[in-house]
PDB file of C-alpha atoms and ligand atoms in Angstrom:
ATOM      1  CA  UNK A1203      68.220  93.657  82.188  1.00 70.00           C
ATOM      2  CA  UNK A1204      71.407  92.350  81.429  1.00 80.00           C
ATOM      3  CA  UNK A1205      73.975  92.973  83.893  1.00 90.00           C
ATOM      4  CA  UNK A1206      76.575  95.392  82.966  1.00 96.00           C
ATOM      5  CA  UNK A1207      80.512  94.369  81.564  1.00 97.00           C
ATOM      6  CA  UNK A1208      83.273  95.538  83.514  1.00 98.00           C
ATOM      7  CA  UNK A1209      86.684  96.664  82.162  1.00 98.00           C
ATOM      8  CA  UNK A1210      88.756  96.245  85.851  1.00 99.00           C
ATOM      9  CA  UNK A1211      91.806  93.961  84.486  1.00 99.00           C
ATOM     10  CA  UNK A1212      92.763  92.945  80.893  1.00 98.00           C
ATOM     11  CA  UNK A1213      91.395  88.900  81.727  1.00 98.00           C
ATOM     12  CA  UNK A1214      87.875  90.665  81.500  1.00 98.00           C
ATOM     13  CA  UNK A1215      88.290  90.097  77.974  1.00 98.00           C
ATOM     14  CA  UNK A1216      89.131  86.995  75.772  1.00 98.00           C
ATOM     15  CA  UNK A1217      91.648  87.116  73.271  1.00 98.00           C
ATOM     16  CA  UNK A1218      89.031  86.843  70.762  1.00 98.00           C
ATOM     17  CA  UNK A1219      87.371  90.201  72.645  1.00 98.00           C
ATOM     18  CA  UNK A1220      90.556  91.688  72.691  1.00 98.00           C
ATOM     19  CA  UNK A1221      91.238  91.624  69.305  1.00 98.00           C
ATOM     20  CA  UNK A1222      88.309  92.647  68.238  1.00 98.00           C
ATOM     21  CA  UNK A1223      88.775  95.971  70.202  1.00 98.00           C
ATOM     22  CA  UNK A1224      92.393  96.457  69.115  1.00 98.00           C
ATOM     23  CA  UNK A1225      90.671  96.611  65.178  1.00 98.00           C
ATOM     24  CA  UNK A1226      88.189  98.648  66.656  1.00 98.00           C
ATOM     25  CA  UNK A1227      90.455 100.839  67.385  1.00 98.00           C
ATOM     26  CA  UNK A1228      92.501 100.748  64.555  1.00 98.00           C
ATOM     27  CA  UNK A1229      89.352 102.053  62.170  1.00 98.00           C
ATOM     28  CA  UNK A1230      88.597 104.562  64.781  1.00 98.00           C
ATOM     29  CA  UNK A1231      92.356 105.619  64.365  1.00 98.00           C
ATOM     30  CA  UNK A1232      92.193 105.653  60.500  1.00 97.00           C
ATOM     31  CA  UNK A1233      89.029 107.546  61.130  1.00 93.00           C
ATOM     32  CA  UNK A1234      87.073 104.719  59.135  1.00 91.00           C
ATOM     33  CA  UNK A1235      84.195 104.934  62.292  1.00 95.00           C
ATOM     34  CA  UNK A1236      81.854 108.066  61.709  1.00 92.00           C
ATOM     35  CA  UNK A1237      78.901 106.653  64.402  1.00 96.00           C
ATOM     36  CA  UNK A1238      78.035 108.618  67.155  1.00 98.00           C
ATOM     37  CA  UNK A1239      78.023 105.348  69.567  1.00 98.00           C
ATOM     38  CA  UNK A1240      77.713 107.821  72.736  1.00 98.00           C
ATOM     39  CA  UNK A1241      74.821 110.348  71.667  1.00 98.00           C
ATOM     40  CA  UNK A1242      73.298 111.103  74.519  1.00 98.00           C
ATOM     41  CA  UNK A1243      75.469 109.115  77.193  1.00 98.00           C
ATOM     42  CA  UNK A1244      77.523 110.183  79.793  1.00 98.00           C
ATOM     43  CA  UNK A1245      80.870 109.152  81.203  1.00 98.00           C
ATOM     44  CA  UNK A1246      81.723 110.002  84.814  1.00 98.00           C
ATOM     45  CA  UNK A1247      84.846 109.733  85.484  1.00 98.00           C
ATOM     46  CA  UNK A1248      86.626 109.850  89.077  1.00 98.00           C
ATOM     47  CA  UNK A1249      90.003 110.666  90.019  1.00 98.00           C
ATOM     48  CA  UNK A1250      91.746 110.595  93.328  1.00 98.00           C
ATOM     49  CA  UNK A1251      94.620 110.382  91.750  1.00 98.00           C
ATOM     50  CA  UNK A1252      96.734 112.765  89.438  1.00 98.00           C
ATOM     51  CA  UNK A1253      96.371 112.378  85.686  1.00 98.00           C
ATOM     52  CA  UNK A1254      97.081 114.144  82.632  1.00 98.00           C
ATOM     53  CA  UNK A1255      96.316 110.947  79.522  1.00 98.00           C
ATOM     54  CA  UNK A1256      93.768 108.765  81.296  1.00 99.00           C
ATOM     55  CA  UNK A1257      91.595 112.122  81.913  1.00 98.00           C
ATOM     56  CA  UNK A1258      91.864 114.138  78.744  1.00 98.00           C
ATOM     57  CA  UNK A1259      91.855 110.901  76.402  1.00 99.00           C
ATOM     58  CA  UNK A1260      88.480 109.610  78.298  1.00 99.00           C
ATOM     59  CA  UNK A1261      86.992 112.815  78.035  1.00 98.00           C
ATOM     60  CA  UNK A1262      87.829 113.501  74.445  1.00 98.00           C
ATOM     61  CA  UNK A1263      86.960 110.245  73.524  1.00 98.00           C
ATOM     62  CA  UNK A1264      83.990 110.383  74.565  1.00 98.00           C
ATOM     63  CA  UNK A1265      83.247 113.981  73.033  1.00 98.00           C
ATOM     64  CA  UNK A1266      84.201 112.176  69.667  1.00 98.00           C
ATOM     65  CA  UNK A1267      81.991 109.481  70.017  1.00 98.00           C
ATOM     66  CA  UNK A1268      78.909 111.739  70.159  1.00 98.00           C
ATOM     67  CA  UNK A1269      78.565 111.351  74.688  1.00 98.00           C
ATOM     68  CA  UNK A1270      79.700 113.472  77.739  1.00 98.00           C
ATOM     69  CA  UNK A1271      82.596 113.196  80.252  1.00 98.00           C
ATOM     70  CA  UNK A1272      82.404 114.270  83.849  1.00 98.00           C
ATOM     71  CA  UNK A1273      85.188 115.169  85.943  1.00 98.00           C
ATOM     72  CA  UNK A1274      84.679 113.827  89.494  1.00 98.00           C
ATOM     73  CA  UNK A1275      87.440 114.951  91.607  1.00 98.00           C
ATOM     74  CA  UNK A1276      87.562 112.004  94.604  1.00 96.00           C
ATOM     75  CA  UNK A1277      88.379 115.244  96.784  1.00 94.00           C
ATOM     76  CA  UNK A1278      84.932 117.356  95.541  1.00 96.00           C
ATOM     77  CA  UNK A1279      82.629 114.291  95.805  1.00 97.00           C
ATOM     78  CA  UNK A1280      80.718 113.447  98.629  1.00 95.00           C
ATOM     79  CA  UNK A1281      82.930 109.775  98.885  1.00 96.00           C
ATOM     80  CA  UNK A1282      85.714 111.992  99.594  1.00 94.00           C
ATOM     81  CA  UNK A1283      84.029 112.962 102.847  1.00 93.00           C
ATOM     82  CA  UNK A1284      83.347 109.391 103.665  1.00 96.00           C
ATOM     83  CA  UNK A1285      80.118 108.066 101.601  1.00 97.00           C
ATOM     84  CA  UNK A1286      80.042 104.695 101.048  1.00 98.00           C
ATOM     85  CA  UNK A1287      81.341 103.006  97.861  1.00 98.00           C
ATOM     86  CA  UNK A1288      78.670 101.095  97.452  1.00 98.00           C
ATOM     87  CA  UNK A1289      76.046 104.330  97.448  1.00 98.00           C
ATOM     88  CA  UNK A1290      78.188 106.104  95.369  1.00 98.00           C
ATOM     89  CA  UNK A1291      77.791 103.409  93.091  1.00 98.00           C
ATOM     90  CA  UNK A1292      74.611 103.131  92.809  1.00 98.00           C
ATOM     91  CA  UNK A1293      73.341 106.949  92.886  1.00 98.00           C
ATOM     92  CA  UNK A1294      75.390 107.644  90.367  1.00 98.00           C
ATOM     93  CA  UNK A1295      74.257 104.856  88.005  1.00 98.00           C
ATOM     94  CA  UNK A1296      71.129 106.020  88.027  1.00 98.00           C
ATOM     95  CA  UNK A1297      72.460 109.296  86.025  1.00 98.00           C
ATOM     96  CA  UNK A1298      75.253 108.065  84.225  1.00 98.00           C
ATOM     97  CA  UNK A1299      76.048 105.527  81.140  1.00 98.00           C
ATOM     98  CA  UNK A1300      78.897 104.805  82.557  1.00 98.00           C
ATOM     99  CA  UNK A1301      82.007 104.854  84.838  1.00 98.00           C
ATOM    100  CA  UNK A1302      85.978 105.438  85.062  1.00 98.00           C
ATOM    101  CA  UNK A1303      87.855 105.134  88.151  1.00 98.00           C
ATOM    102  CA  UNK A1304      90.717 106.189  89.079  1.00 98.00           C
ATOM    103  CA  UNK A1305      91.871 105.123  92.511  1.00 98.00           C
ATOM    104  CA  UNK A1306      94.153 103.620  95.150  1.00 98.00           C
ATOM    105  CA  UNK A1307      92.362 100.183  96.386  1.00 98.00           C
ATOM    106  CA  UNK A1308      91.616  97.850  93.714  1.00 98.00           C
ATOM    107  CA  UNK A1309      89.046  96.371  95.717  1.00 98.00           C
ATOM    108  CA  UNK A1310      87.158  99.985  95.685  1.00 98.00           C
ATOM    109  CA  UNK A1311      86.774 100.037  91.882  1.00 98.00           C
ATOM    110  CA  UNK A1312      85.669  96.264  92.836  1.00 98.00           C
ATOM    111  CA  UNK A1313      83.113  97.524  94.692  1.00 98.00           C
ATOM    112  CA  UNK A1314      81.778  99.775  92.558  1.00 98.00           C
ATOM    113  CA  UNK A1315      81.671  97.582  90.313  1.00 98.00           C
ATOM    114  CA  UNK A1316      79.799  95.333  92.309  1.00 98.00           C
ATOM    115  CA  UNK A1317      76.904  97.908  93.170  1.00 98.00           C
ATOM    116  CA  UNK A1318      76.498  99.925  90.377  1.00 97.00           C
ATOM    117  CA  UNK A1319      75.042  98.812  87.509  1.00 98.00           C
ATOM    118  CA  UNK A1320      76.394 100.488  84.681  1.00 98.00           C
ATOM    119  CA  UNK A1321      79.795  99.770  82.829  1.00 98.00           C
ATOM    120  CA  UNK A1322      83.201 100.469  84.956  1.00 98.00           C
ATOM    121  CA  UNK A1323      86.382 100.962  83.733  1.00 99.00           C
ATOM    122  CA  UNK A1324      89.529 100.549  86.164  1.00 99.00           C
ATOM    123  CA  UNK A1325      91.730 104.098  84.958  1.00 99.00           C
ATOM    124  CA  UNK A1326      94.730 102.769  87.263  1.00 99.00           C
ATOM    125  CA  UNK A1327      94.650 101.119  90.972  1.00 99.00           C
ATOM    126  CA  UNK A1328      97.705 100.821  93.002  1.00 98.00           C
ATOM    127  CA  UNK A1329      97.187  96.828  91.731  1.00 99.00           C
ATOM    128  CA  UNK A1330      96.486  97.311  88.274  1.00 99.00           C
ATOM    129  CA  UNK A1331      96.576  99.939  85.100  1.00 99.00           C
ATOM    130  CA  UNK A1332      95.001  97.998  82.176  1.00 99.00           C
ATOM    131  CA  UNK A1333      93.818 101.181  79.738  1.00 99.00           C
ATOM    132  CA  UNK A1334      97.697 101.769  80.015  1.00 99.00           C
ATOM    133  CA  UNK A1335      98.794  98.259  78.769  1.00 99.00           C
ATOM    134  CA  UNK A1336      95.782  98.104  76.374  1.00 99.00           C
ATOM    135  CA  UNK A1337      97.154 100.795  74.411  1.00 99.00           C
ATOM    136  CA  UNK A1338     100.511  99.450  75.076  1.00 99.00           C
ATOM    137  CA  UNK A1339      99.494  96.171  73.133  1.00 99.00           C
ATOM    138  CA  UNK A1340      97.999  98.323  70.248  1.00 98.00           C
ATOM    139  CA  UNK A1341     101.258  99.907  69.682  1.00 99.00           C
ATOM    140  CA  UNK A1342     103.047  97.037  69.604  1.00 98.00           C
ATOM    141  CA  UNK A1343     100.809  95.445  67.087  1.00 98.00           C
ATOM    142  CA  UNK A1344     101.267  98.401  64.958  1.00 98.00           C
ATOM    143  CA  UNK A1345     104.929  99.056  65.111  1.00 98.00           C
ATOM    144  CA  UNK A1346     105.763  94.882  64.789  1.00 98.00           C
ATOM    145  CA  UNK A1347     103.006  93.194  62.905  1.00 98.00           C
ATOM    146  CA  UNK A1348     101.635  91.306  66.476  1.00 98.00           C
ATOM    147  CA  UNK A1349     102.599  89.695  69.893  1.00 97.00           C
ATOM    148  CA  UNK A1350     103.433  86.461  68.629  1.00 97.00           C
ATOM    149  CA  UNK A1351     106.319  84.740  69.321  1.00 97.00           C
ATOM    150  CA  UNK A1352     107.686  88.074  70.669  1.00 98.00           C
ATOM    151  CA  UNK A1353     108.885  89.185  73.721  1.00 98.00           C
ATOM    152  CA  UNK A1354     108.488  91.221  76.132  1.00 99.00           C
ATOM    153  CA  UNK A1355     111.060  92.866  78.544  1.00 99.00           C
ATOM    154  CA  UNK A1356     109.784  95.164  81.809  1.00 99.00           C
ATOM    155  CA  UNK A1357     112.428  96.778  83.871  1.00 99.00           C
ATOM    156  CA  UNK A1358     111.835  98.125  87.371  1.00 98.00           C
ATOM    157  CA  UNK A1359     109.030  98.149  89.750  1.00 98.00           C
ATOM    158  CA  UNK A1360     106.856  95.145  89.879  1.00 98.00           C
ATOM    159  CA  UNK A1361     103.972  97.584  89.889  1.00 99.00           C
ATOM    160  CA  UNK A1362     100.484  98.447  88.477  1.00 99.00           C
ATOM    161  CA  UNK A1363     101.900  98.238  85.270  1.00 99.00           C
ATOM    162  CA  UNK A1364     104.068  95.222  85.650  1.00 99.00           C
ATOM    163  CA  UNK A1365     101.100  93.125  87.001  1.00 99.00           C
ATOM    164  CA  UNK A1366      99.017  94.479  83.881  1.00 99.00           C
ATOM    165  CA  UNK A1367     101.755  93.272  81.093  1.00 99.00           C
ATOM    166  CA  UNK A1368     101.443  89.792  83.251  1.00 99.00           C
ATOM    167  CA  UNK A1369      97.577  89.605  82.625  1.00 99.00           C
ATOM    168  CA  UNK A1370      98.517  90.733  78.799  1.00 99.00           C
ATOM    169  CA  UNK A1371     101.115  87.959  78.462  1.00 98.00           C
ATOM    170  CA  UNK A1372      98.412  85.251  79.472  1.00 98.00           C
ATOM    171  CA  UNK A1373      95.490  86.697  77.890  1.00 98.00           C
ATOM    172  CA  UNK A1374      97.033  86.803  74.510  1.00 98.00           C
ATOM    173  CA  UNK A1375     100.689  84.131  75.071  1.00 98.00           C
ATOM    174  CA  UNK A1376     103.694  86.154  74.559  1.00 98.00           C
ATOM    175  CA  UNK A1377     106.723  86.013  76.518  1.00 98.00           C
ATOM    176  CA  UNK A1378     107.174  88.329  79.246  1.00 99.00           C
ATOM    177  CA  UNK A1379     110.118  88.890  81.252  1.00 98.00           C
ATOM    178  CA  UNK A1380     110.243  90.982  84.347  1.00 99.00           C
ATOM    179  CA  UNK A1381     113.451  92.089  85.761  1.00 98.00           C
ATOM    180  CA  UNK A1382     112.749  93.457  89.523  1.00 98.00           C
ATOM    181  CA  UNK A1383     114.271  93.797  92.660  1.00 98.00           C
ATOM    182  CA  UNK A1384     114.322  91.420  95.557  1.00 96.00           C
ATOM    183  CA  UNK A1385     111.202  93.346  97.420  1.00 97.00           C
ATOM    184  CA  UNK A1386     109.529  95.083  94.506  1.00 98.00           C
ATOM    185  CA  UNK A1387     108.491  91.738  92.556  1.00 98.00           C
ATOM    186  CA  UNK A1388     105.164  92.016  91.084  1.00 98.00           C
ATOM    187  CA  UNK A1389     101.576  90.460  92.735  1.00 98.00           C
ATOM    188  CA  UNK A1390     102.503  86.916  93.401  1.00 98.00           C
ATOM    189  CA  UNK A1391      99.081  86.044  92.741  1.00 98.00           C
ATOM    190  CA  UNK A1392      98.590  87.824  89.387  1.00 98.00           C
ATOM    191  CA  UNK A1393     102.267  85.963  88.437  1.00 98.00           C
ATOM    192  CA  UNK A1394     101.110  82.460  89.074  1.00 98.00           C
ATOM    193  CA  UNK A1395      98.371  82.838  87.165  1.00 98.00           C
ATOM    194  CA  UNK A1396      99.629  83.790  84.285  1.00 98.00           C
ATOM    195  CA  UNK A1397     102.626  81.721  84.578  1.00 98.00           C
ATOM    196  CA  UNK A1398     100.321  78.660  84.362  1.00 98.00           C
ATOM    197  CA  UNK A1399      99.178  80.015  80.834  1.00 98.00           C
ATOM    198  CA  UNK A1400     102.575  81.521  78.685  1.00 98.00           C
ATOM    199  CA  UNK A1401     105.994  81.686  79.541  1.00 98.00           C
ATOM    200  CA  UNK A1402     107.151  84.253  82.305  1.00 98.00           C
ATOM    201  CA  UNK A1403     110.773  85.093  83.384  1.00 98.00           C
ATOM    202  CA  UNK A1404     111.155  86.597  86.786  1.00 98.00           C
ATOM    203  CA  UNK A1405     114.641  87.836  87.428  1.00 98.00           C
ATOM    204  CA  UNK A1406     117.081  90.824  88.894  1.00 98.00           C
ATOM    205  CA  UNK A1407     119.101  91.235  85.863  1.00 98.00           C
ATOM    206  CA  UNK A1408     117.771  93.824  83.428  1.00 98.00           C
ATOM    207  CA  UNK A1409     120.520  92.456  80.798  1.00 98.00           C
ATOM    208  CA  UNK A1410     119.038  88.859  81.018  1.00 98.00           C
ATOM    209  CA  UNK A1411     115.573  90.550  80.624  1.00 98.00           C
ATOM    210  CA  UNK A1412     116.317  92.743  77.705  1.00 98.00           C
ATOM    211  CA  UNK A1413     118.675  90.324  76.071  1.00 98.00           C
ATOM    212  CA  UNK A1414     117.116  89.877  72.206  1.00 98.00           C
ATOM    213  CA  UNK A1415     113.362  90.968  73.233  1.00 99.00           C
ATOM    214  CA  UNK A1416     110.843  92.921  70.784  1.00 99.00           C
ATOM    215  CA  UNK A1417     109.530  95.390  73.653  1.00 99.00           C
ATOM    216  CA  UNK A1418     111.731  97.020  76.460  1.00 99.00           C
ATOM    217  CA  UNK A1419     109.332  98.931  78.959  1.00 99.00           C
ATOM    218  CA  UNK A1420     109.452 100.315  82.200  1.00 99.00           C
ATOM    219  CA  UNK A1421     107.830 102.553  84.505  1.00 98.00           C
ATOM    220  CA  UNK A1422     108.879 105.071  87.430  1.00 98.00           C
ATOM    221  CA  UNK A1423     110.158 103.567  90.140  1.00 98.00           C
ATOM    222  CA  UNK A1424     107.591 105.282  93.141  1.00 98.00           C
ATOM    223  CA  UNK A1425     104.172 105.469  92.169  1.00 98.00           C
ATOM    224  CA  UNK A1426     101.538 107.409  92.767  1.00 98.00           C
ATOM    225  CA  UNK A1427     100.943 106.928  96.702  1.00 98.00           C
ATOM    226  CA  UNK A1428     105.042 105.891  97.313  1.00 98.00           C
ATOM    227  CA  UNK A1429     106.389 109.701  97.089  1.00 96.00           C
ATOM    228  CA  UNK A1430     107.703 109.207 100.207  1.00 98.00           C
ATOM    229  CA  UNK A1431     109.739 106.302  99.175  1.00 98.00           C
ATOM    230  CA  UNK A1432     111.397 107.552  96.401  1.00 97.00           C
ATOM    231  CA  UNK A1433     115.052 107.972  98.568  1.00 97.00           C
ATOM    232  CA  UNK A1434     114.716 104.325  99.743  1.00 98.00           C
ATOM    233  CA  UNK A1435     113.254 103.171  96.438  1.00 98.00           C
ATOM    234  CA  UNK A1436     115.903 105.501  94.016  1.00 97.00           C
ATOM    235  CA  UNK A1437     118.854 103.259  96.165  1.00 98.00           C
ATOM    236  CA  UNK A1438     116.943 100.134  95.312  1.00 98.00           C
ATOM    237  CA  UNK A1439     116.624 100.482  91.792  1.00 98.00           C
ATOM    238  CA  UNK A1440     120.250 101.173  90.845  1.00 98.00           C
ATOM    239  CA  UNK A1441     121.266  99.839  88.048  1.00 97.00           C
ATOM    240  CA  UNK A1442     117.994  99.425  86.335  1.00 98.00           C
ATOM    241  CA  UNK A1443     118.165 102.227  83.977  1.00 98.00           C
ATOM    242  CA  UNK A1444     117.342 101.532  80.621  1.00 99.00           C
ATOM    243  CA  UNK A1445     119.603 103.160  78.465  1.00 98.00           C
ATOM    244  CA  UNK A1446     121.507 103.128  75.309  1.00 98.00           C
ATOM    245  CA  UNK A1447     123.625  99.854  76.616  1.00 98.00           C
ATOM    246  CA  UNK A1448     120.660  98.112  78.003  1.00 98.00           C
ATOM    247  CA  UNK A1449     118.904  99.215  74.960  1.00 98.00           C
ATOM    248  CA  UNK A1450     121.813  97.306  72.750  1.00 98.00           C
ATOM    249  CA  UNK A1451     121.123  93.713  74.240  1.00 98.00           C
ATOM    250  CA  UNK A1452     117.667  93.487  72.475  1.00 98.00           C
ATOM    251  CA  UNK A1453     116.582  93.064  68.990  1.00 98.00           C
ATOM    252  CA  UNK A1454     117.580  95.736  66.529  1.00 98.00           C
ATOM    253  CA  UNK A1455     114.474  96.068  65.874  1.00 98.00           C
ATOM    254  CA  UNK A1456     113.208  96.460  69.190  1.00 98.00           C
ATOM    255  CA  UNK A1457     110.797  99.507  70.661  1.00 99.00           C
ATOM    256  CA  UNK A1458     110.925 101.088  74.012  1.00 99.00           C
ATOM    257  CA  UNK A1459     107.718 101.963  75.622  1.00 99.00           C
ATOM    258  CA  UNK A1460     106.992 104.249  78.560  1.00 98.00           C
ATOM    259  CA  UNK A1461     103.079 105.068  80.129  1.00 98.00           C
ATOM    260  CA  UNK A1462     104.225 108.272  81.178  1.00 98.00           C
ATOM    261  CA  UNK A1463     105.173 110.664  83.048  1.00 98.00           C
ATOM    262  CA  UNK A1464     108.910 109.571  83.135  1.00 98.00           C
ATOM    263  CA  UNK A1465     111.902 110.518  84.926  1.00 98.00           C
ATOM    264  CA  UNK A1466     114.798 110.936  82.891  1.00 98.00           C
ATOM    265  CA  UNK A1467     117.559 109.647  83.859  1.00 98.00           C
ATOM    266  CA  UNK A1468     116.028 107.453  86.296  1.00 98.00           C
ATOM    267  CA  UNK A1469     114.279 104.818  84.849  1.00 98.00           C
ATOM    268  CA  UNK A1470     114.698 106.258  81.136  1.00 98.00           C
ATOM    269  CA  UNK A1471     118.093 107.727  79.708  1.00 98.00           C
ATOM    270  CA  UNK A1472     116.996 110.586  77.903  1.00 98.00           C
ATOM    271  CA  UNK A1473     118.747 109.339  74.852  1.00 98.00           C
ATOM    272  CA  UNK A1474     116.005 106.028  74.895  1.00 98.00           C
ATOM    273  CA  UNK A1475     113.445 108.330  75.944  1.00 98.00           C
ATOM    274  CA  UNK A1476     113.746 110.675  72.808  1.00 98.00           C
ATOM    275  CA  UNK A1477     115.753 107.696  70.502  1.00 98.00           C
ATOM    276  CA  UNK A1478     114.626 105.878  67.254  1.00 98.00           C
ATOM    277  CA  UNK A1479     113.596 102.663  69.359  1.00 98.00           C
ATOM    278  CA  UNK A1480     110.558 104.794  71.509  1.00 99.00           C
ATOM    279  CA  UNK A1481     107.313 104.957  70.285  1.00 98.00           C
ATOM    280  CA  UNK A1482     105.809 106.747  73.265  1.00 98.00           C
ATOM    281  CA  UNK A1483     103.798 109.622  71.833  1.00 98.00           C
ATOM    282  CA  UNK A1484     102.290 107.118  69.823  1.00 98.00           C
ATOM    283  CA  UNK A1485     101.431 104.748  72.943  1.00 98.00           C
ATOM    284  CA  UNK A1486     100.183 107.905  74.604  1.00 99.00           C
ATOM    285  CA  UNK A1487      97.540 108.559  71.305  1.00 98.00           C
ATOM    286  CA  UNK A1488      96.908 105.310  71.552  1.00 99.00           C
ATOM    287  CA  UNK A1489      94.994 105.630  74.499  1.00 99.00           C
ATOM    288  CA  UNK A1490      92.738 107.574  73.128  1.00 98.00           C
ATOM    289  CA  UNK A1491      91.661 104.863  70.309  1.00 98.00           C
ATOM    290  CA  UNK A1492      91.328 101.987  71.976  1.00 98.00           C
ATOM    291  CA  UNK A1493      89.609 103.640  74.564  1.00 98.00           C
ATOM    292  CA  UNK A1494      86.964 105.046  71.746  1.00 98.00           C
ATOM    293  CA  UNK A1495      86.776 100.999  70.935  1.00 98.00           C
ATOM    294  CA  UNK A1496      86.196 100.212  74.889  1.00 98.00           C
ATOM    295  CA  UNK A1497      83.796 102.734  75.540  1.00 98.00           C
ATOM    296  CA  UNK A1498      81.649 101.988  72.183  1.00 98.00           C
ATOM    297  CA  UNK A1499      82.207  98.462  73.500  1.00 98.00           C
ATOM    298  CA  UNK A1500      81.189  98.478  76.632  1.00 98.00           C
ATOM    299  CA  UNK A1501      78.474 101.627  76.844  1.00 98.00           C
ATOM    300  CA  UNK A1502      76.590 101.040  73.459  1.00 96.00           C
ATOM    301  CA  UNK A1503      77.536  97.139  73.232  1.00 88.00           C
ATOM    302  CA  UNK A1504      74.939  96.870  70.287  1.00 84.00           C
ATOM    303  CA  UNK A1505      76.825  99.703  68.028  1.00 79.00           C
ATOM    304  CA  UNK A1506      80.055  97.462  68.432  1.00 69.00           C
ATOM    305  CA  UNK A1507      81.519  94.894  66.015  1.00 69.00           C
ATOM    306  CA  UNK A1508      81.340  91.320  68.448  1.00 67.00           C
ATOM    307  CA  UNK A1509      84.078  88.947  67.857  1.00 66.00           C
TER     308      UNK A1509
HETATM  309  N1   CP B1726     100.260 106.834  81.466  1.00 65.30           N
HETATM  310  C1   CP B1726      98.990 107.439  82.740  1.00 65.30           C
HETATM  311  O1   CP B1726      98.355 106.531  82.962  1.00 65.30           O
HETATM  312  O2   CP B1726      99.260 109.228  82.516  1.00 65.30           O
HETATM  313  P1   CP B1726      97.987 109.419  83.691  1.00 65.30           P
HETATM  314  O3   CP B1726      98.496 109.635  84.716  1.00 65.30           O
HETATM  315  O4   CP B1726      98.507 111.223  82.939  1.00 65.30           O
HETATM  316  O5   CP B1726      96.892 109.934  82.992  1.00 65.30           O
HETATM  317  N1  NVA B1727     102.930 103.346  87.893  1.00 65.30           N
HETATM  318  C1  NVA B1727     102.656 105.033  88.021  1.00 65.30           C
HETATM  319  C2  NVA B1727     101.545 104.576  86.551  1.00 65.30           C
HETATM  320  C3  NVA B1727     101.486 106.243  86.175  1.00 65.30           C
HETATM  321  C4  NVA B1727     100.398 106.217  84.725  1.00 65.30           C
HETATM  322  C5  NVA B1727     101.466 105.120  88.917  1.00 65.30           C
HETATM  323  O1  NVA B1727     100.507 104.429  89.407  1.00 65.30           O
HETATM  324  O2  NVA B1727     101.560 106.428  89.622  1.00 65.30           O
END
């Protein structure tokens, strides 16, 4: 039997595979896709952290593809009482056809994939949020026609989203500029790996990052699990708000993205989030389409078009 394919990070797919995934997502979005590749199949969704978009889009997506999704709160399954991940992985593999996991330590998602015999999808770890950045990339392609020759500006925390944008830039070859305060920079290994593949600029000045950019994006200053650092972080991130004055420095056709949930008046001004350049609702919708394409590709590979 073929070992399962996982999606824990954007570089798990080659560029042609990513393009083919986006093409399939486009077809699904246009309703030009009638197949039910998940018929009779079940996705287990393990959540150790809160979620609105990820939970609902995976569950609805599995249903629309003819399958079923199970919500498994990490607190309620035996994992929360200390059952090892490697045991959970082998047991769940006997019932399910795929697992999506949202958790803290990225190594836990990797362990699940190593010990399980079904595809594992990363629904967010402290290190990466690859499904969100897939949706963002689809949104960029829809709004701007593609990624070639484009510059993306990341403003704020060097968090799981920033790390996934680094991987996306390395995989697709666009320019990424990150403006992060000292002490809140992205993962140094992920940075170095992708700096070897494409142009990546790291600065502490949001204006330098945004000047002429085609995409401006940000995220909360304190991610899930960092709630106690909220006040310290709010001080460190002063001057990092994406407001109209900052957006004016970007390319006139630039779009604004945010994975949501957003904190209006902190990392983004209300007028930008709700303004004409914002594509955040398309971005949220695209989680559904791109994850359907991902589930079809991983959980029913014989039915998904190959690149
Ligand atoms: N953007 C995102 O992953 O949202 P949720 O935390 O609501 O799933
Ligand atoms: N960086 C945020 C993303 C939420 C979707 C977090 O990890 O909480």
